[in-house]
C-alpha cells in the first residue's frame, strides 16, 4: 500500500466535500462529507439533534442517514449523479479503472437480501488510512466492534449502547507475561487495521504494532512489534482456529512480510517474505492455502506451511487490498483498485471465473456469509454490493448511501450486516437484517 503521507488524507477529504454542489442551500454550506468528528456535528442547522433512523422511518420516506433533502436545493438523485461523475478513484497504476471494464459481468440489480434496520448516529466509525478499510467486525447479530478515533468500541444493537473496549491514545502495555511479550508496550498507537473473533481482539498499527486483547479477560494479553522498518504499517489481520482448535492470527505488513502468531503459546510461528508490500491475506477453510494480495497486480496463491507460491493469478490491473475465501474452500475473491472484484476457482486458476465492477472506486473489503450464499464487497465510499453467490453472482443488491466506508461485516449467523460510515456530519453505523421468506406461515394467515 502507499506509504501514508499528509496529502493522502487530503486526497480522501477532497472527494467528499458537499460544498462543491453549487446550488446547495447557503445554510447547508460549510458542512462537508468528510473529515474528523466534532460535537457540533451532532446537530443540524435548526439546532435539533440529528436522530437515528429506524426501519419504520425509512419505510415512511425518511432518508436512512437523516440527510434533509427536502431542505436542500438539490435532490438526492442529482447529488448522486454528481458524485458518480466527479469522483476520482485512487490508482497506483494510471487508468487501471478505465481498462478493467472489458471483462466485467453484467449483473441484475434490484435484489433485496438484507433489509435496512437502523442507522445509529451515536456510533462514530473512523478511518486512519484511506486504503485500509477493515475496521468493523461483528461477533454476533447484536454485537459489533469498530474503531472510533483512538478507541475500539463495542456496540450492542439490542441495548443501543456503546462501550469502550480498548483505548490506545495513551500508553498501552500487556498485563500478562509471555515469552517475547513487549512488556514496555506502546504509546499513542495509530490503529490501521482491526480483527475480532473467538473472544480475541487484535489491533495493528502504523509502526508495525500488534496489540492483542482477550474480550473475556481484563487488560492486554500480548504486544509485539513486527518490524522496525520505516515502512512498517500493519495492513490487515486475520484471526482463525487451527484444526486442533488453537487460535492463531496472520498479520500482513508493508515490509513485505506475512507473519503467523500462535495465541496459545503467544509466539511467532511463521514468517514469509514476498517481493512487494502485502495488503491482505486470507487462509483457506482447510488451512492449506493463503491468498496474498498487495502492491502488485498479481494475486499469489501460496502454501500456508512453506510460503512457497502455488501459482500467480493474473487479471487485475492495479494493486489489491481485499481477499476472501468462500466457505466451500473452492472459490475465492480478490478486490483491486481497478474497481473490480475477481472470483477465482482453485480447480482452474488460468483465469478468473467472474469479474464484478464497482461504481466509484477500488474494492477495499470483501466478506462472504458463513453459509456461502451471499458475498458483499465495499467500495471506498457510498456503495456496498451484496451478491447471490449460489446463482453465479448474477443478481445483486446495491446498498447506496453517502460517506466513506470504514468496513463491513456479516454476523457469524448471517442474520446481520453492519457497515461503518465515516463522515464529518453523517458518520454512523448502518445495520441491515437478512430478509427471510417464512412461507410456511402462509397457511396460518
GROMACS .gro file of C-alpha atoms in nm:
model
  445
    1UNK     CA    1   0.000   0.000   0.000
    2UNK     CA    2   0.103   0.360  -0.039
    3UNK     CA    3   0.324   0.493   0.238
    4UNK     CA    4   0.099   0.729   0.433
    5UNK     CA    5   0.154   1.098   0.376
    6UNK     CA    6  -0.045   1.407   0.471
    7UNK     CA    7  -0.164   1.460   0.115
    8UNK     CA    8  -0.321   1.113   0.125
    9UNK     CA    9  -0.561   1.236   0.392
   10UNK     CA   10  -0.624   1.550   0.191
   11UNK     CA   11  -0.696   1.338  -0.117
   12UNK     CA   12  -0.964   1.148   0.069
   13UNK     CA   13  -1.115   1.461   0.220
   14UNK     CA   14  -1.131   1.642  -0.112
   15UNK     CA   15  -1.352   1.375  -0.263
   16UNK     CA   16  -1.631   1.413  -0.010
   17UNK     CA   17  -1.699   1.785   0.011
   18UNK     CA   18  -2.066   1.874  -0.022
   19UNK     CA   19  -1.966   2.239  -0.071
   20UNK     CA   20  -1.890   2.152  -0.431
   21UNK     CA   21  -2.261   2.140  -0.509
   22UNK     CA   22  -2.311   2.493  -0.638
   23UNK     CA   23  -2.686   2.515  -0.593
   24UNK     CA   24  -2.698   2.375  -0.241
   25UNK     CA   25  -2.874   2.589   0.020
   26UNK     CA   26  -2.646   2.853   0.170
   27UNK     CA   27  -2.727   2.746   0.524
   28UNK     CA   28  -2.604   2.396   0.443
   29UNK     CA   29  -2.272   2.519   0.303
   30UNK     CA   30  -1.963   2.461   0.509
   31UNK     CA   31  -2.061   2.107   0.604
   32UNK     CA   32  -1.860   1.852   0.417
   33UNK     CA   33  -1.896   1.478   0.372
   34UNK     CA   34  -1.557   1.405   0.525
   35UNK     CA   35  -1.309   1.486   0.799
   36UNK     CA   36  -1.299   1.426   1.171
   37UNK     CA   37  -1.599   1.443   1.401
   38UNK     CA   38  -1.680   1.732   1.632
   39UNK     CA   39  -1.951   1.787   1.889
   40UNK     CA   40  -2.126   2.046   1.676
   41UNK     CA   41  -2.178   1.788   1.403
   42UNK     CA   42  -2.431   1.614   1.625
   43UNK     CA   43  -2.675   1.895   1.546
   44UNK     CA   44  -2.835   2.011   1.227
   45UNK     CA   45  -2.868   2.377   1.132
   46UNK     CA   46  -3.202   2.408   1.312
   47UNK     CA   47  -3.025   2.316   1.637
   48UNK     CA   48  -3.217   1.992   1.657
   49UNK     CA   49  -3.026   1.680   1.748
   50UNK     CA   50  -2.986   1.459   1.442
   51UNK     CA   51  -3.152   1.136   1.546
   52UNK     CA   52  -3.107   0.775   1.444
   53UNK     CA   53  -3.317   0.640   1.161
   54UNK     CA   54  -3.529   0.331   1.220
   55UNK     CA   55  -3.663   0.086   0.964
   56UNK     CA   56  -4.016   0.222   1.015
   57UNK     CA   57  -3.900   0.579   0.949
   58UNK     CA   58  -3.714   0.468   0.636
   59UNK     CA   59  -4.027   0.295   0.509
   60UNK     CA   60  -4.215   0.623   0.565
   61UNK     CA   61  -3.972   0.805   0.339
   62UNK     CA   62  -3.703   0.937   0.576
   63UNK     CA   63  -3.351   0.928   0.436
   64UNK     CA   64  -3.165   0.643   0.608
   65UNK     CA   65  -2.881   0.881   0.700
   66UNK     CA   66  -3.108   1.165   0.806
   67UNK     CA   67  -2.995   1.394   0.523
   68UNK     CA   68  -3.268   1.663   0.488
   69UNK     CA   69  -3.302   1.658   0.110
   70UNK     CA   70  -3.633   1.844   0.128
   71UNK     CA   71  -3.448   2.146   0.275
   72UNK     CA   72  -3.181   2.148   0.006
   73UNK     CA   73  -3.196   2.290  -0.344
   74UNK     CA   74  -3.054   1.969  -0.485
   75UNK     CA   75  -3.220   1.630  -0.491
   76UNK     CA   76  -3.063   1.307  -0.376
   77UNK     CA   77  -3.067   1.180  -0.735
   78UNK     CA   78  -2.889   1.491  -0.862
   79UNK     CA   79  -2.623   1.470  -0.593
   80UNK     CA   80  -2.572   1.100  -0.662
   81UNK     CA   81  -2.515   1.176  -1.029
   82UNK     CA   82  -2.266   1.446  -0.939
   83UNK     CA   83  -2.073   1.204  -0.718
   84UNK     CA   84  -2.063   0.943  -0.993
   85UNK     CA   85  -1.934   1.197  -1.243
   86UNK     CA   86  -1.680   1.376  -1.024
   87UNK     CA   87  -1.535   1.102  -0.806
   88UNK     CA   88  -1.168   1.028  -0.876
   89UNK     CA   89  -1.064   0.673  -0.800
   90UNK     CA   90  -0.721   0.643  -0.636
   91UNK     CA   91  -0.489   0.445  -0.863
   92UNK     CA   92  -0.128   0.336  -0.829
   93UNK     CA   93  -0.128   0.231  -1.194
   94UNK     CA   94  -0.282   0.506  -1.414
   95UNK     CA   95  -0.609   0.433  -1.598
   96UNK     CA   96  -0.649   0.089  -1.440
   97UNK     CA   97  -1.015   0.158  -1.364
   98UNK     CA   98  -1.088   0.251  -1.725
   99UNK     CA   99  -0.916  -0.055  -1.869
  100UNK     CA  100  -1.072  -0.308  -1.631
  101UNK     CA  101  -1.429  -0.281  -1.757
  102UNK     CA  102  -1.396  -0.501  -2.063
  103UNK     CA  103  -1.437  -0.838  -1.887
  104UNK     CA  104  -1.692  -0.733  -1.628
  105UNK     CA  105  -2.006  -0.935  -1.569
  106UNK     CA  106  -2.337  -0.758  -1.624
  107UNK     CA  107  -2.546  -0.819  -1.315
  108UNK     CA  108  -2.912  -0.763  -1.248
  109UNK     CA  109  -2.960  -0.503  -0.974
  110UNK     CA  110  -3.264  -0.461  -0.755
  111UNK     CA  111  -3.241  -0.773  -0.540
  112UNK     CA  112  -3.305  -0.742  -0.162
  113UNK     CA  113  -3.120  -0.991   0.055
  114UNK     CA  114  -3.072  -0.765   0.357
  115UNK     CA  115  -3.329  -0.510   0.480
  116UNK     CA  116  -3.240  -0.180   0.644
  117UNK     CA  117  -3.288  -0.192   1.023
  118UNK     CA  118  -3.119   0.105   1.184
  119UNK     CA  119  -2.875   0.390   1.130
  120UNK     CA  120  -2.701   0.459   1.461
  121UNK     CA  121  -2.563   0.813   1.469
  122UNK     CA  122  -2.407   0.778   1.815
  123UNK     CA  123  -2.154   0.528   1.682
  124UNK     CA  124  -1.878   0.722   1.508
  125UNK     CA  125  -1.669   0.497   1.288
  126UNK     CA  126  -1.335   0.649   1.177
  127UNK     CA  127  -1.057   0.569   0.930
  128UNK     CA  128  -0.686   0.639   0.962
  129UNK     CA  129  -0.554   0.537   0.619
  130UNK     CA  130  -0.755   0.587   0.302
  131UNK     CA  131  -0.662   0.246   0.155
  132UNK     CA  132  -0.730   0.031   0.464
  133UNK     CA  133  -1.096  -0.039   0.543
  134UNK     CA  134  -1.112  -0.342   0.775
  135UNK     CA  135  -1.227  -0.165   1.091
  136UNK     CA  136  -1.573  -0.317   1.157
  137UNK     CA  137  -1.627  -0.670   1.296
  138UNK     CA  138  -1.949  -0.839   1.410
  139UNK     CA  139  -1.923  -1.127   1.659
  140UNK     CA  140  -2.299  -1.191   1.677
  141UNK     CA  141  -2.611  -1.047   1.517
  142UNK     CA  142  -2.624  -0.796   1.803
  143UNK     CA  143  -2.257  -0.727   1.878
  144UNK     CA  144  -2.017  -0.528   1.664
  145UNK     CA  145  -1.670  -0.380   1.725
  146UNK     CA  146  -1.526  -0.080   1.542
  147UNK     CA  147  -1.258   0.189   1.559
  148UNK     CA  148  -1.362   0.536   1.672
  149UNK     CA  149  -1.061   0.767   1.678
  150UNK     CA  150  -0.822   0.615   1.937
  151UNK     CA  151  -1.075   0.370   2.081
  152UNK     CA  152  -1.207   0.027   1.994
  153UNK     CA  153  -1.577   0.045   2.072
  154UNK     CA  154  -1.840  -0.224   2.124
  155UNK     CA  155  -2.194  -0.153   2.004
  156UNK     CA  156  -2.498  -0.356   2.104
  157UNK     CA  157  -2.789  -0.339   1.861
  158UNK     CA  158  -3.009  -0.481   2.139
  159UNK     CA  159  -2.949  -0.213   2.401
  160UNK     CA  160  -2.837   0.061   2.158
  161UNK     CA  161  -2.545   0.130   2.390
  162UNK     CA  162  -2.173   0.159   2.322
  163UNK     CA  163  -1.877   0.098   2.550
  164UNK     CA  164  -1.506   0.138   2.515
  165UNK     CA  165  -1.306  -0.185   2.492
  166UNK     CA  166  -0.957  -0.052   2.426
  167UNK     CA  167  -0.812   0.299   2.432
  168UNK     CA  168  -0.476   0.346   2.260
  169UNK     CA  169  -0.448   0.726   2.288
  170UNK     CA  170  -0.204   0.696   2.578
  171UNK     CA  171   0.024   0.417   2.697
  172UNK     CA  172  -0.082   0.056   2.638
  173UNK     CA  173   0.114  -0.236   2.787
  174UNK     CA  174   0.043  -0.607   2.845
  175UNK     CA  175  -0.071  -0.722   3.188
  176UNK     CA  176   0.031  -1.084   3.122
  177UNK     CA  177   0.383  -1.225   3.099
  178UNK     CA  178   0.464  -1.437   2.797
  179UNK     CA  179   0.797  -1.508   2.624
  180UNK     CA  180   0.854  -1.240   2.362
  181UNK     CA  181   0.585  -1.012   2.503
  182UNK     CA  182   0.685  -0.648   2.459
  183UNK     CA  183   0.625  -0.552   2.821
  184UNK     CA  184   0.701  -0.182   2.768
  185UNK     CA  185   0.404  -0.165   2.530
  186UNK     CA  186   0.323   0.130   2.305
  187UNK     CA  187   0.226   0.495   2.329
  188UNK     CA  188  -0.033   0.668   2.111
  189UNK     CA  189  -0.080   0.381   1.869
  190UNK     CA  190  -0.231   0.475   1.535
  191UNK     CA  191  -0.454   0.175   1.458
  192UNK     CA  192  -0.454   0.091   1.089
  193UNK     CA  193  -0.644  -0.238   1.099
  194UNK     CA  194  -0.856  -0.447   1.334
  195UNK     CA  195  -0.989  -0.801   1.372
  196UNK     CA  196  -1.221  -0.952   1.635
  197UNK     CA  197  -1.312  -1.321   1.654
  198UNK     CA  198  -1.340  -1.601   1.911
  199UNK     CA  199  -1.308  -1.357   2.203
  200UNK     CA  200  -0.979  -1.227   2.065
  201UNK     CA  201  -0.923  -0.869   1.952
  202UNK     CA  202  -0.611  -0.782   1.752
  203UNK     CA  203  -0.529  -0.422   1.656
  204UNK     CA  204  -0.249  -0.346   1.411
  205UNK     CA  205  -0.065  -0.014   1.397
  206UNK     CA  206   0.124   0.219   1.166
  207UNK     CA  207   0.460   0.126   1.318
  208UNK     CA  208   0.410  -0.250   1.294
  209UNK     CA  209   0.243  -0.269   1.635
  210UNK     CA  210   0.021  -0.563   1.730
  211UNK     CA  211  -0.199  -0.536   2.039
  212UNK     CA  212  -0.390  -0.848   2.146
  213UNK     CA  213  -0.672  -0.845   2.398
  214UNK     CA  214  -0.899  -1.130   2.506
  215UNK     CA  215  -1.250  -0.994   2.544
  216UNK     CA  216  -1.322  -1.226   2.839
  217UNK     CA  217  -1.014  -1.110   3.036
  218UNK     CA  218  -0.912  -0.776   3.183
  219UNK     CA  219  -0.610  -0.597   3.045
  220UNK     CA  220  -0.392  -0.659   2.740
  221UNK     CA  221  -0.256  -1.010   2.683
  222UNK     CA  222   0.017  -0.956   2.424
  223UNK     CA  223   0.206  -0.677   2.249
  224UNK     CA  224   0.453  -0.719   1.966
  225UNK     CA  225   0.622  -0.507   1.703
  226UNK     CA  226   0.650  -0.698   1.378
  227UNK     CA  227   0.932  -0.487   1.238
  228UNK     CA  228   1.124  -0.165   1.294
  229UNK     CA  229   1.135  -0.083   0.923
  230UNK     CA  230   1.036   0.272   0.829
  231UNK     CA  231   0.751   0.137   0.618
  232UNK     CA  232   0.604  -0.096   0.877
  233UNK     CA  233   0.227  -0.047   0.858
  234UNK     CA  234   0.017  -0.347   0.961
  235UNK     CA  235  -0.223  -0.362   0.667
  236UNK     CA  236  -0.451  -0.649   0.769
  237UNK     CA  237  -0.509  -0.908   1.040
  238UNK     CA  238  -0.698  -1.238   1.012
  239UNK     CA  239  -0.790  -1.448   1.316
  240UNK     CA  240  -0.853  -1.819   1.265
  241UNK     CA  241  -0.863  -2.151   1.451
  242UNK     CA  242  -0.637  -2.442   1.356
  243UNK     CA  243  -0.780  -2.796   1.317
  244UNK     CA  244  -0.669  -2.862   1.677
  245UNK     CA  245  -0.869  -2.563   1.798
  246UNK     CA  246  -0.573  -2.338   1.871
  247UNK     CA  247  -0.631  -1.970   1.797
  248UNK     CA  248  -0.388  -1.804   1.556
  249UNK     CA  249  -0.377  -1.482   1.362
  250UNK     CA  250  -0.199  -1.373   1.046
  251UNK     CA  251  -0.062  -1.021   1.006
  252UNK     CA  252   0.004  -0.868   0.662
  253UNK     CA  253   0.261  -0.588   0.659
  254UNK     CA  254   0.401  -0.320   0.437
  255UNK     CA  255   0.752  -0.457   0.495
  256UNK     CA  256   0.657  -0.738   0.251
  257UNK     CA  257   0.608  -0.983   0.536
  258UNK     CA  258   0.328  -1.219   0.638
  259UNK     CA  259   0.354  -1.343   0.997
  260UNK     CA  260   0.154  -1.609   1.176
  261UNK     CA  261   0.116  -1.587   1.555
  262UNK     CA  262   0.010  -1.871   1.786
  263UNK     CA  263  -0.209  -1.726   2.060
  264UNK     CA  264  -0.191  -2.043   2.270
  265UNK     CA  265   0.185  -2.001   2.306
  266UNK     CA  266   0.197  -1.628   2.231
  267UNK     CA  267   0.472  -1.690   1.980
  268UNK     CA  268   0.552  -1.607   1.619
  269UNK     CA  269   0.510  -1.940   1.440
  270UNK     CA  270   0.574  -1.849   1.073
  271UNK     CA  271   0.724  -1.561   0.879
  272UNK     CA  272   0.704  -1.543   0.499
  273UNK     CA  273   0.866  -1.272   0.289
  274UNK     CA  274   0.743  -1.154  -0.051
  275UNK     CA  275   0.874  -0.915  -0.317
  276UNK     CA  276   0.618  -0.641  -0.253
  277UNK     CA  277   0.414  -0.500   0.039
  278UNK     CA  278   0.132  -0.734   0.141
  279UNK     CA  279  -0.202  -0.557   0.182
  280UNK     CA  280  -0.427  -0.851   0.270
  281UNK     CA  281  -0.410  -1.224   0.335
  282UNK     CA  282  -0.682  -1.490   0.360
  283UNK     CA  283  -0.641  -1.850   0.475
  284UNK     CA  284  -0.846  -2.123   0.305
  285UNK     CA  285  -1.104  -2.308   0.516
  286UNK     CA  286  -0.888  -2.623   0.522
  287UNK     CA  287  -0.586  -2.418   0.628
  288UNK     CA  288  -0.366  -2.526   0.338
  289UNK     CA  289  -0.359  -2.222   0.109
  290UNK     CA  290  -0.307  -1.849   0.153
  291UNK     CA  291  -0.426  -1.575  -0.078
  292UNK     CA  292  -0.165  -1.299  -0.087
  293UNK     CA  293  -0.253  -0.960  -0.239
  294UNK     CA  294  -0.058  -0.637  -0.229
  295UNK     CA  295   0.134  -0.376  -0.425
  296UNK     CA  296   0.138  -0.580  -0.743
  297UNK     CA  297  -0.136  -0.663  -0.995
  298UNK     CA  298  -0.073  -1.035  -0.949
  299UNK     CA  299  -0.256  -1.237  -0.685
  300UNK     CA  300  -0.038  -1.504  -0.521
  301UNK     CA  301  -0.174  -1.838  -0.405
  302UNK     CA  302   0.081  -1.989  -0.167
  303UNK     CA  303   0.129  -2.294   0.053
  304UNK     CA  304   0.042  -2.192   0.409
  305UNK     CA  305   0.309  -2.419   0.560
  306UNK     CA  306   0.605  -2.321   0.345
  307UNK     CA  307   0.506  -1.987   0.195
  308UNK     CA  308   0.603  -2.116  -0.150
  309UNK     CA  309   0.399  -1.997  -0.444
  310UNK     CA  310   0.149  -2.245  -0.586
  311UNK     CA  311   0.053  -2.015  -0.870
  312UNK     CA  312   0.043  -1.644  -0.953
  313UNK     CA  313  -0.301  -1.531  -1.073
  314UNK     CA  314  -0.321  -1.264  -1.339
  315UNK     CA  315  -0.607  -1.041  -1.446
  316UNK     CA  316  -0.614  -0.741  -1.211
  317UNK     CA  317  -0.460  -0.418  -1.343
  318UNK     CA  318  -0.366  -0.238  -1.019
  319UNK     CA  319  -0.283  -0.309  -0.654
  320UNK     CA  320  -0.518  -0.528  -0.448
  321UNK     CA  321  -0.642  -0.463  -0.094
  322UNK     CA  322  -0.905  -0.729  -0.024
  323UNK     CA  323  -0.948  -1.105  -0.039
  324UNK     CA  324  -1.187  -1.367   0.098
  325UNK     CA  325  -1.249  -1.741   0.068
  326UNK     CA  326  -1.590  -1.888   0.005
  327UNK     CA  327  -1.670  -2.134   0.288
  328UNK     CA  328  -1.655  -2.425   0.038
  329UNK     CA  329  -1.280  -2.369   0.002
  330UNK     CA  330  -1.308  -2.398  -0.377
  331UNK     CA  331  -1.363  -2.038  -0.482
  332UNK     CA  332  -1.229  -1.709  -0.351
  333UNK     CA  333  -1.249  -1.338  -0.429
  334UNK     CA  334  -0.997  -1.056  -0.461
  335UNK     CA  335  -1.061  -0.680  -0.463
  336UNK     CA  336  -0.850  -0.428  -0.652
  337UNK     CA  337  -0.800  -0.056  -0.719
  338UNK     CA  338  -0.901  -0.124  -1.081
  339UNK     CA  339  -1.260  -0.109  -0.943
  340UNK     CA  340  -1.311  -0.485  -0.977
  341UNK     CA  341  -1.362  -0.792  -0.765
  342UNK     CA  342  -1.246  -1.111  -0.934
  343UNK     CA  343  -1.380  -1.457  -0.847
  344UNK     CA  344  -1.135  -1.747  -0.880
  345UNK     CA  345  -1.174  -2.127  -0.875
  346UNK     CA  346  -0.886  -2.341  -0.743
  347UNK     CA  347  -0.977  -2.616  -0.993
  348UNK     CA  348  -0.885  -2.386  -1.282
  349UNK     CA  349  -0.664  -2.090  -1.198
  350UNK     CA  350  -0.577  -1.994  -1.554
  351UNK     CA  351  -0.830  -1.709  -1.537
  352UNK     CA  352  -1.094  -1.567  -1.304
  353UNK     CA  353  -1.444  -1.711  -1.343
  354UNK     CA  354  -1.621  -1.376  -1.289
  355UNK     CA  355  -1.531  -1.007  -1.276
  356UNK     CA  356  -1.760  -0.776  -1.077
  357UNK     CA  357  -1.740  -0.399  -1.121
  358UNK     CA  358  -1.783  -0.120  -0.867
  359UNK     CA  359  -1.939   0.219  -0.935
  360UNK     CA  360  -1.696   0.471  -0.787
  361UNK     CA  361  -1.367   0.316  -0.692
  362UNK     CA  362  -1.150   0.037  -0.559
  363UNK     CA  363  -1.293  -0.273  -0.395
  364UNK     CA  364  -1.142  -0.239  -0.048
  365UNK     CA  365  -1.329  -0.500   0.156
  366UNK     CA  366  -1.490  -0.838   0.077
  367UNK     CA  367  -1.693  -1.070   0.302
  368UNK     CA  368  -1.883  -1.397   0.248
  369UNK     CA  369  -2.167  -1.511   0.470
  370UNK     CA  370  -2.083  -1.822   0.671
  371UNK     CA  371  -2.338  -2.026   0.474
  372UNK     CA  372  -2.176  -1.915   0.147
  373UNK     CA  373  -2.500  -1.785  -0.005
  374UNK     CA  374  -2.401  -1.420  -0.025
  375UNK     CA  375  -2.091  -1.210  -0.079
  376UNK     CA  376  -2.056  -0.840   0.000
  377UNK     CA  377  -1.796  -0.606  -0.145
  378UNK     CA  378  -1.739  -0.247  -0.037
  379UNK     CA  379  -1.609   0.042  -0.241
  380UNK     CA  380  -1.415   0.324  -0.068
  381UNK     CA  381  -1.737   0.522  -0.035
  382UNK     CA  382  -2.112   0.522  -0.099
  383UNK     CA  383  -2.170   0.165  -0.222
  384UNK     CA  384  -2.181  -0.185  -0.079
  385UNK     CA  385  -2.280  -0.463  -0.320
  386UNK     CA  386  -2.436  -0.789  -0.196
  387UNK     CA  387  -2.439  -1.077  -0.447
  388UNK     CA  388  -2.630  -1.402  -0.479
  389UNK     CA  389  -2.338  -1.648  -0.487
  390UNK     CA  390  -2.546  -1.962  -0.544
  391UNK     CA  391  -2.677  -1.824  -0.874
  392UNK     CA  392  -2.336  -1.731  -1.007
  393UNK     CA  393  -2.327  -1.367  -0.894
  394UNK     CA  394  -2.599  -1.287  -1.149
  395UNK     CA  395  -2.813  -1.081  -0.909
  396UNK     CA  396  -2.707  -0.810  -0.667
  397UNK     CA  397  -2.841  -0.579  -0.401
  398UNK     CA  398  -2.683  -0.234  -0.417
  399UNK     CA  399  -2.677  -0.053  -0.082
  400UNK     CA  400  -2.648   0.317  -0.160
  401UNK     CA  401  -2.557   0.597   0.087
  402UNK     CA  402  -2.307   0.884   0.119
  403UNK     CA  403  -1.976   0.868   0.306
  404UNK     CA  404  -1.652   0.676   0.346
  405UNK     CA  405  -1.679   0.308   0.430
  406UNK     CA  406  -1.464   0.208   0.726
  407UNK     CA  407  -1.556  -0.159   0.699
  408UNK     CA  408  -1.836  -0.411   0.667
  409UNK     CA  409  -1.912  -0.735   0.846
  410UNK     CA  410  -2.172  -1.010   0.837
  411UNK     CA  411  -2.260  -1.163   1.172
  412UNK     CA  412  -2.144  -1.527   1.208
  413UNK     CA  413  -2.506  -1.650   1.186
  414UNK     CA  414  -2.557  -1.442   0.865
  415UNK     CA  415  -2.855  -1.258   1.020
  416UNK     CA  416  -2.698  -0.911   1.031
  417UNK     CA  417  -2.482  -0.692   0.808
  418UNK     CA  418  -2.305  -0.391   0.961
  419UNK     CA  419  -2.147  -0.107   0.760
  420UNK     CA  420  -1.931   0.163   0.917
  421UNK     CA  421  -1.971   0.510   0.763
  422UNK     CA  422  -1.704   0.772   0.830
  423UNK     CA  423  -1.825   1.125   0.767
  424UNK     CA  424  -1.794   1.454   0.950
  425UNK     CA  425  -2.166   1.521   0.959
  426UNK     CA  426  -2.332   1.186   0.890
  427UNK     CA  427  -2.086   0.932   1.033
  428UNK     CA  428  -2.270   0.631   1.173
  429UNK     CA  429  -2.315   0.255   1.182
  430UNK     CA  430  -2.565   0.111   0.934
  431UNK     CA  431  -2.737  -0.212   1.033
  432UNK     CA  432  -2.917  -0.446   0.793
  433UNK     CA  433  -3.103  -0.769   0.869
  434UNK     CA  434  -3.129  -1.074   0.648
  435UNK     CA  435  -3.458  -1.099   0.464
  436UNK     CA  436  -3.634  -1.427   0.534
  437UNK     CA  437  -3.923  -1.583   0.345
  438UNK     CA  438  -4.128  -1.760   0.608
  439UNK     CA  439  -4.360  -1.921   0.355
  440UNK     CA  440  -4.455  -2.196   0.597
  441UNK     CA  441  -4.654  -1.934   0.793
  442UNK     CA  442  -4.879  -1.858   0.496
  443UNK     CA  443  -5.115  -2.141   0.585
  444UNK     CA  444  -5.181  -1.976   0.922
  445UNK     CA  445  -5.278  -1.638   0.780
   0.00000   0.00000   0.00000
